[in-house]
Amino acid sequence: MLTAVKGTENSIRHSLGLRLRQLRENYGLVQQDVADLFETNRNVPSQWESGAREPSLEIILDLAAFYGVTVDWLLGVPNADKDAPDVRQIKRELGDYLRLKEPTLRYTGPEVRLKLAFSFLCERNPEQFSLDRIAQAVNITPSTFLEMMEGRVRVSGPVIQRFADYAKLPELWFWQPEPQLGDPTVRYQDLAQRFHAEGLSPEEIERRVWGPTKRAGGRSPRRGSGE
């Protein structure tokens, strides 16, 4: 019985260490940054990540709050939500906000929609949804991400894909000529992803998904010849 308990503790410690390292690297931090944040020496975060040492419950709570994740996910609880409740709430509100803005987004490019979504998140929680944090989450430099939103650099499909996953939005929404988050056309996300894998440009992906013209009413895309 004691052996089983110790095995569970070791498993949790290992999972915690892996996720702490993943989060730190995702946010572009080094162990010294974490040590400074918690006013300790650099060896302590290293020991947390290796499983040699377990942070106190208070520090686990602080780590979860800092990274915007749930304690359950941090500890490796199966099927646990990753996003903390306040982060989930803001992302839900983002969807509602974008639905209200959709009439102004007809035939706009993905850079306009990307900037709109980013601005909403940043305004709601500048610390959790800062330019640096979101850029790191979508695996791009902050300067390039900013240039994409300003239209100075072409928005790439992979960046949209990662941002959509991060913000809990349908990827295809960023490419729809007439964006509709509640539209059944989001079912074509798999088709768009297949075209991404083929290395097609965003324009070609849009053409293949929507076809040369939209159907009457503008609500359903026409399947292209590439199905």
Short mmCIF file of C-alpha atoms in Angstrom, two decimals:
data_model
loop_
_atom_site.label_atom_id
_atom_site.label_comp_id
_atom_site.label_asym_id
_atom_site.label_seq_id
_atom_site.Cartn_x
_atom_site.Cartn_y
_atom_site.Cartn_z
CA MET A 1 0.00 0.00 0.00
CA LEU A 2 2.78 2.40 0.96
CA THR A 3 4.62 1.58 -2.26
CA ALA A 4 1.52 2.43 -4.31
CA VAL A 5 1.13 5.77 -2.53
CA LYS A 6 4.75 6.64 -3.14
CA GLY A 7 4.36 5.65 -6.78
CA THR A 8 1.39 7.99 -7.15
CA GLU A 9 3.29 10.84 -5.49
CA ASN A 10 6.23 10.31 -7.83
CA SER A 11 3.90 10.26 -10.83
CA ILE A 12 2.26 13.54 -9.81
CA ARG A 13 5.62 15.14 -9.13
CA HIS A 14 6.90 14.00 -12.53
CA SER A 15 3.79 15.31 -14.32
CA LEU A 16 3.98 18.60 -12.43
CA GLY A 17 7.63 19.01 -13.34
CA LEU A 18 7.01 18.34 -17.03
CA ARG A 19 4.15 20.83 -17.20
CA LEU A 20 6.03 23.51 -15.30
CA ARG A 21 8.86 23.20 -17.77
CA GLN A 22 6.42 23.24 -20.71
CA LEU A 23 4.71 26.38 -19.45
CA ARG A 24 7.97 28.16 -18.68
CA GLU A 25 9.35 27.44 -22.14
CA ASN A 26 6.05 28.33 -23.82
CA TYR A 27 6.27 31.74 -22.19
CA GLY A 28 9.89 32.18 -23.17
CA LEU A 29 11.18 32.21 -19.60
CA VAL A 30 14.36 30.80 -18.13
CA GLN A 31 14.56 29.19 -14.70
CA GLN A 32 16.12 32.35 -13.28
CA ASP A 33 12.99 34.29 -14.28
CA VAL A 34 10.83 31.89 -12.27
CA ALA A 35 13.27 32.00 -9.37
CA ASP A 36 13.09 35.80 -9.35
CA LEU A 37 9.31 35.71 -9.45
CA PHE A 38 9.15 33.51 -6.37
CA GLU A 39 12.13 35.14 -4.69
CA THR A 40 14.21 31.99 -4.49
CA ASN A 41 17.42 30.72 -6.06
CA ARG A 42 17.68 29.26 -9.54
CA ASN A 43 18.13 25.69 -8.28
CA VAL A 44 14.61 25.56 -6.85
CA PRO A 45 12.68 25.86 -10.16
CA SER A 46 15.15 23.37 -11.62
CA GLN A 47 14.29 20.91 -8.83
CA TRP A 48 10.56 21.47 -9.37
CA GLU A 49 10.91 20.62 -13.04
CA SER A 50 13.10 17.56 -12.45
CA GLY A 51 10.77 16.22 -9.76
CA ALA A 52 13.51 16.34 -7.14
CA ARG A 53 11.48 18.80 -5.11
CA GLU A 54 7.77 19.56 -4.89
CA PRO A 55 6.56 23.14 -4.50
CA SER A 56 4.26 23.93 -1.61
CA LEU A 57 0.51 24.09 -2.18
CA GLU A 58 0.65 27.87 -1.93
CA ILE A 59 3.30 28.06 -4.64
CA ILE A 60 1.39 25.59 -6.84
CA LEU A 61 -1.63 27.89 -6.59
CA ASP A 62 0.53 30.89 -7.45
CA LEU A 63 2.11 29.07 -10.40
CA ALA A 64 -1.32 28.11 -11.74
CA ALA A 65 -2.52 31.71 -11.40
CA PHE A 66 0.60 33.10 -13.07
CA TYR A 67 0.29 30.79 -16.09
CA GLY A 68 -3.51 30.97 -16.25
CA VAL A 69 -4.04 27.23 -15.87
CA THR A 70 -5.96 25.04 -13.46
CA VAL A 71 -4.28 23.24 -10.59
CA ASP A 72 -5.81 19.96 -11.75
CA TRP A 73 -4.21 20.29 -15.18
CA LEU A 74 -0.91 21.31 -13.62
CA LEU A 75 -0.95 18.17 -11.47
CA GLY A 76 -1.76 15.94 -14.43
CA VAL A 77 -5.34 15.07 -13.52
CA PRO A 78 -6.81 13.18 -16.53
CA ASN A 79 -9.26 15.17 -18.70
CA ALA A 80 -8.75 18.31 -16.62
CA ASP A 81 -9.35 21.67 -18.29
CA LYS A 82 -6.12 23.52 -18.88
CA ASP A 83 -7.46 27.08 -18.84
CA ALA A 84 -8.21 28.62 -15.46
CA PRO A 85 -11.87 29.66 -14.94
CA ASP A 86 -11.18 33.36 -15.49
CA VAL A 87 -9.23 32.62 -18.68
CA ARG A 88 -12.05 30.38 -19.97
CA GLN A 89 -14.57 33.12 -19.20
CA ILE A 90 -12.63 35.73 -21.16
CA LYS A 91 -12.32 33.39 -24.14
CA ARG A 92 -16.07 32.73 -24.05
CA GLU A 93 -16.69 36.47 -23.96
CA LEU A 94 -14.34 36.86 -26.91
CA GLY A 95 -16.66 34.67 -28.99
CA ASP A 96 -19.68 36.76 -27.99
CA TYR A 97 -17.81 39.97 -28.78
CA LEU A 98 -16.74 38.75 -32.21
CA ARG A 99 -20.29 37.70 -33.08
CA LEU A 100 -21.43 41.26 -32.40
CA LYS A 101 -18.62 42.67 -34.55
CA GLU A 102 -19.16 40.34 -37.51
CA PRO A 103 -21.26 42.80 -39.57
CA THR A 104 -18.21 45.10 -39.69
CA LEU A 105 -15.87 42.29 -40.71
CA ARG A 106 -17.38 41.31 -44.06
CA TYR A 107 -14.64 40.66 -46.60
CA THR A 108 -11.89 41.77 -44.25
CA GLY A 109 -8.61 39.90 -44.15
CA PRO A 110 -7.39 37.61 -41.37
CA GLU A 111 -5.04 40.30 -40.06
CA VAL A 112 -8.02 42.53 -39.18
CA ARG A 113 -9.77 39.73 -37.32
CA LEU A 114 -6.58 38.62 -35.63
CA LYS A 115 -5.97 42.14 -34.34
CA LEU A 116 -9.57 42.48 -33.17
CA ALA A 117 -9.43 39.22 -31.20
CA PHE A 118 -6.02 40.02 -29.75
CA SER A 119 -7.09 43.54 -28.71
CA PHE A 120 -10.12 42.22 -26.88
CA LEU A 121 -8.08 39.65 -24.95
CA CYS A 122 -5.36 42.16 -24.10
CA GLU A 123 -7.84 44.78 -22.91
CA ARG A 124 -9.63 42.28 -20.68
CA ASN A 125 -6.44 41.05 -19.02
CA PRO A 126 -3.22 42.80 -20.15
CA GLU A 127 -1.03 40.58 -17.99
CA GLN A 128 -2.42 37.20 -19.01
CA PHE A 129 -2.97 38.15 -22.65
CA SER A 130 0.02 40.38 -23.35
CA LEU A 131 1.65 40.58 -26.77
CA ASP A 132 4.67 38.64 -25.53
CA ARG A 133 2.59 35.85 -24.00
CA ILE A 134 0.28 35.35 -26.96
CA ALA A 135 3.13 35.56 -29.46
CA GLN A 136 4.99 32.91 -27.50
CA ALA A 137 1.87 30.73 -27.38
CA VAL A 138 1.53 30.82 -31.17
CA ASN A 139 5.27 30.28 -31.66
CA ILE A 140 6.19 33.58 -33.28
CA THR A 141 8.21 36.63 -32.24
CA PRO A 142 6.21 39.54 -30.77
CA SER A 143 7.51 41.92 -33.45
CA THR A 144 6.42 39.63 -36.30
CA PHE A 145 3.06 38.99 -34.67
CA LEU A 146 2.52 42.75 -34.36
CA GLU A 147 3.54 43.29 -37.98
CA MET A 148 1.04 40.63 -39.08
CA MET A 149 -1.78 42.34 -37.19
CA GLU A 150 -0.80 45.70 -38.69
CA GLY A 151 -0.75 44.22 -42.20
CA ARG A 152 2.97 44.82 -42.74
CA VAL A 153 3.70 41.10 -42.90
CA ARG A 154 1.47 38.50 -44.51
CA VAL A 155 -0.51 36.42 -42.04
CA SER A 156 0.41 32.75 -42.31
CA GLY A 157 -1.99 29.83 -42.03
CA PRO A 158 -0.04 28.11 -39.22
CA VAL A 159 -0.16 31.26 -37.07
CA ILE A 160 -3.93 31.50 -37.53
CA GLN A 161 -4.25 27.82 -36.76
CA ARG A 162 -2.31 28.13 -33.50
CA PHE A 163 -4.04 31.36 -32.46
CA ALA A 164 -7.47 29.87 -33.17
CA ASP A 165 -6.63 26.87 -31.02
CA TYR A 166 -5.31 29.15 -28.28
CA ALA A 167 -8.34 31.46 -28.33
CA LYS A 168 -10.88 28.62 -28.75
CA LEU A 169 -12.11 29.92 -32.12
CA PRO A 170 -12.81 28.04 -35.36
CA GLU A 171 -9.78 28.43 -37.60
CA LEU A 172 -11.88 28.86 -40.71
CA TRP A 173 -13.62 31.90 -39.19
CA PHE A 174 -10.52 33.97 -39.91
CA TRP A 175 -10.76 33.17 -43.64
CA GLN A 176 -14.55 33.32 -44.22
CA PRO A 177 -15.55 36.24 -46.48
CA GLU A 178 -18.62 36.71 -44.29
CA PRO A 179 -17.55 35.44 -40.85
CA GLN A 180 -20.18 33.65 -38.81
CA LEU A 181 -19.07 31.88 -35.66
CA GLY A 182 -22.40 30.10 -35.35
CA ASP A 183 -22.39 29.05 -39.00
CA PRO A 184 -22.37 25.29 -39.84
CA THR A 185 -19.51 26.03 -42.24
CA VAL A 186 -17.16 25.58 -39.31
CA ARG A 187 -17.51 21.88 -40.13
CA TYR A 188 -15.20 22.58 -43.03
CA GLN A 189 -12.34 23.23 -40.61
CA ASP A 190 -11.01 19.72 -41.27
CA LEU A 191 -11.01 20.45 -44.98
CA ALA A 192 -9.09 23.67 -44.45
CA GLN A 193 -6.56 21.88 -42.26
CA ARG A 194 -6.06 19.27 -44.97
CA PHE A 195 -5.26 22.02 -47.43
CA HIS A 196 -2.86 23.55 -44.88
CA ALA A 197 -1.04 20.23 -44.79
CA GLU A 198 -0.72 20.35 -48.59
CA GLY A 199 1.18 23.62 -48.27
CA LEU A 200 -1.38 25.78 -50.07
CA SER A 201 -1.42 29.54 -49.62
CA PRO A 202 -4.19 31.11 -47.49
CA GLU A 203 -5.81 32.48 -50.68
CA GLU A 204 -5.80 29.09 -52.36
CA ILE A 205 -7.14 27.44 -49.20
CA GLU A 206 -10.00 29.93 -49.12
CA ARG A 207 -10.77 29.30 -52.81
CA ARG A 208 -10.70 25.54 -52.39
CA VAL A 209 -12.92 25.62 -49.30
CA TRP A 210 -15.45 28.16 -50.55
CA GLY A 211 -15.30 27.55 -54.28
CA PRO A 212 -15.25 30.33 -56.89
CA THR A 213 -18.57 31.78 -55.65
CA LYS A 214 -20.70 31.50 -52.53
CA ARG A 215 -24.09 29.85 -52.58
CA ALA A 216 -27.22 31.97 -52.36
CA GLY A 217 -27.54 33.53 -48.94
CA GLY A 218 -23.81 33.39 -48.32
CA ARG A 219 -24.08 30.89 -45.48
CA SER A 220 -22.72 27.64 -46.85
CA PRO A 221 -19.46 27.16 -48.74
CA ARG A 222 -19.32 25.28 -51.98
CA ARG A 223 -17.08 22.27 -51.86
CA GLY A 224 -14.17 22.65 -54.22
CA SER A 225 -12.78 20.03 -56.56
CA GLY A 226 -10.11 19.13 -54.03
CA GLU A 227 -12.33 17.05 -51.74
#
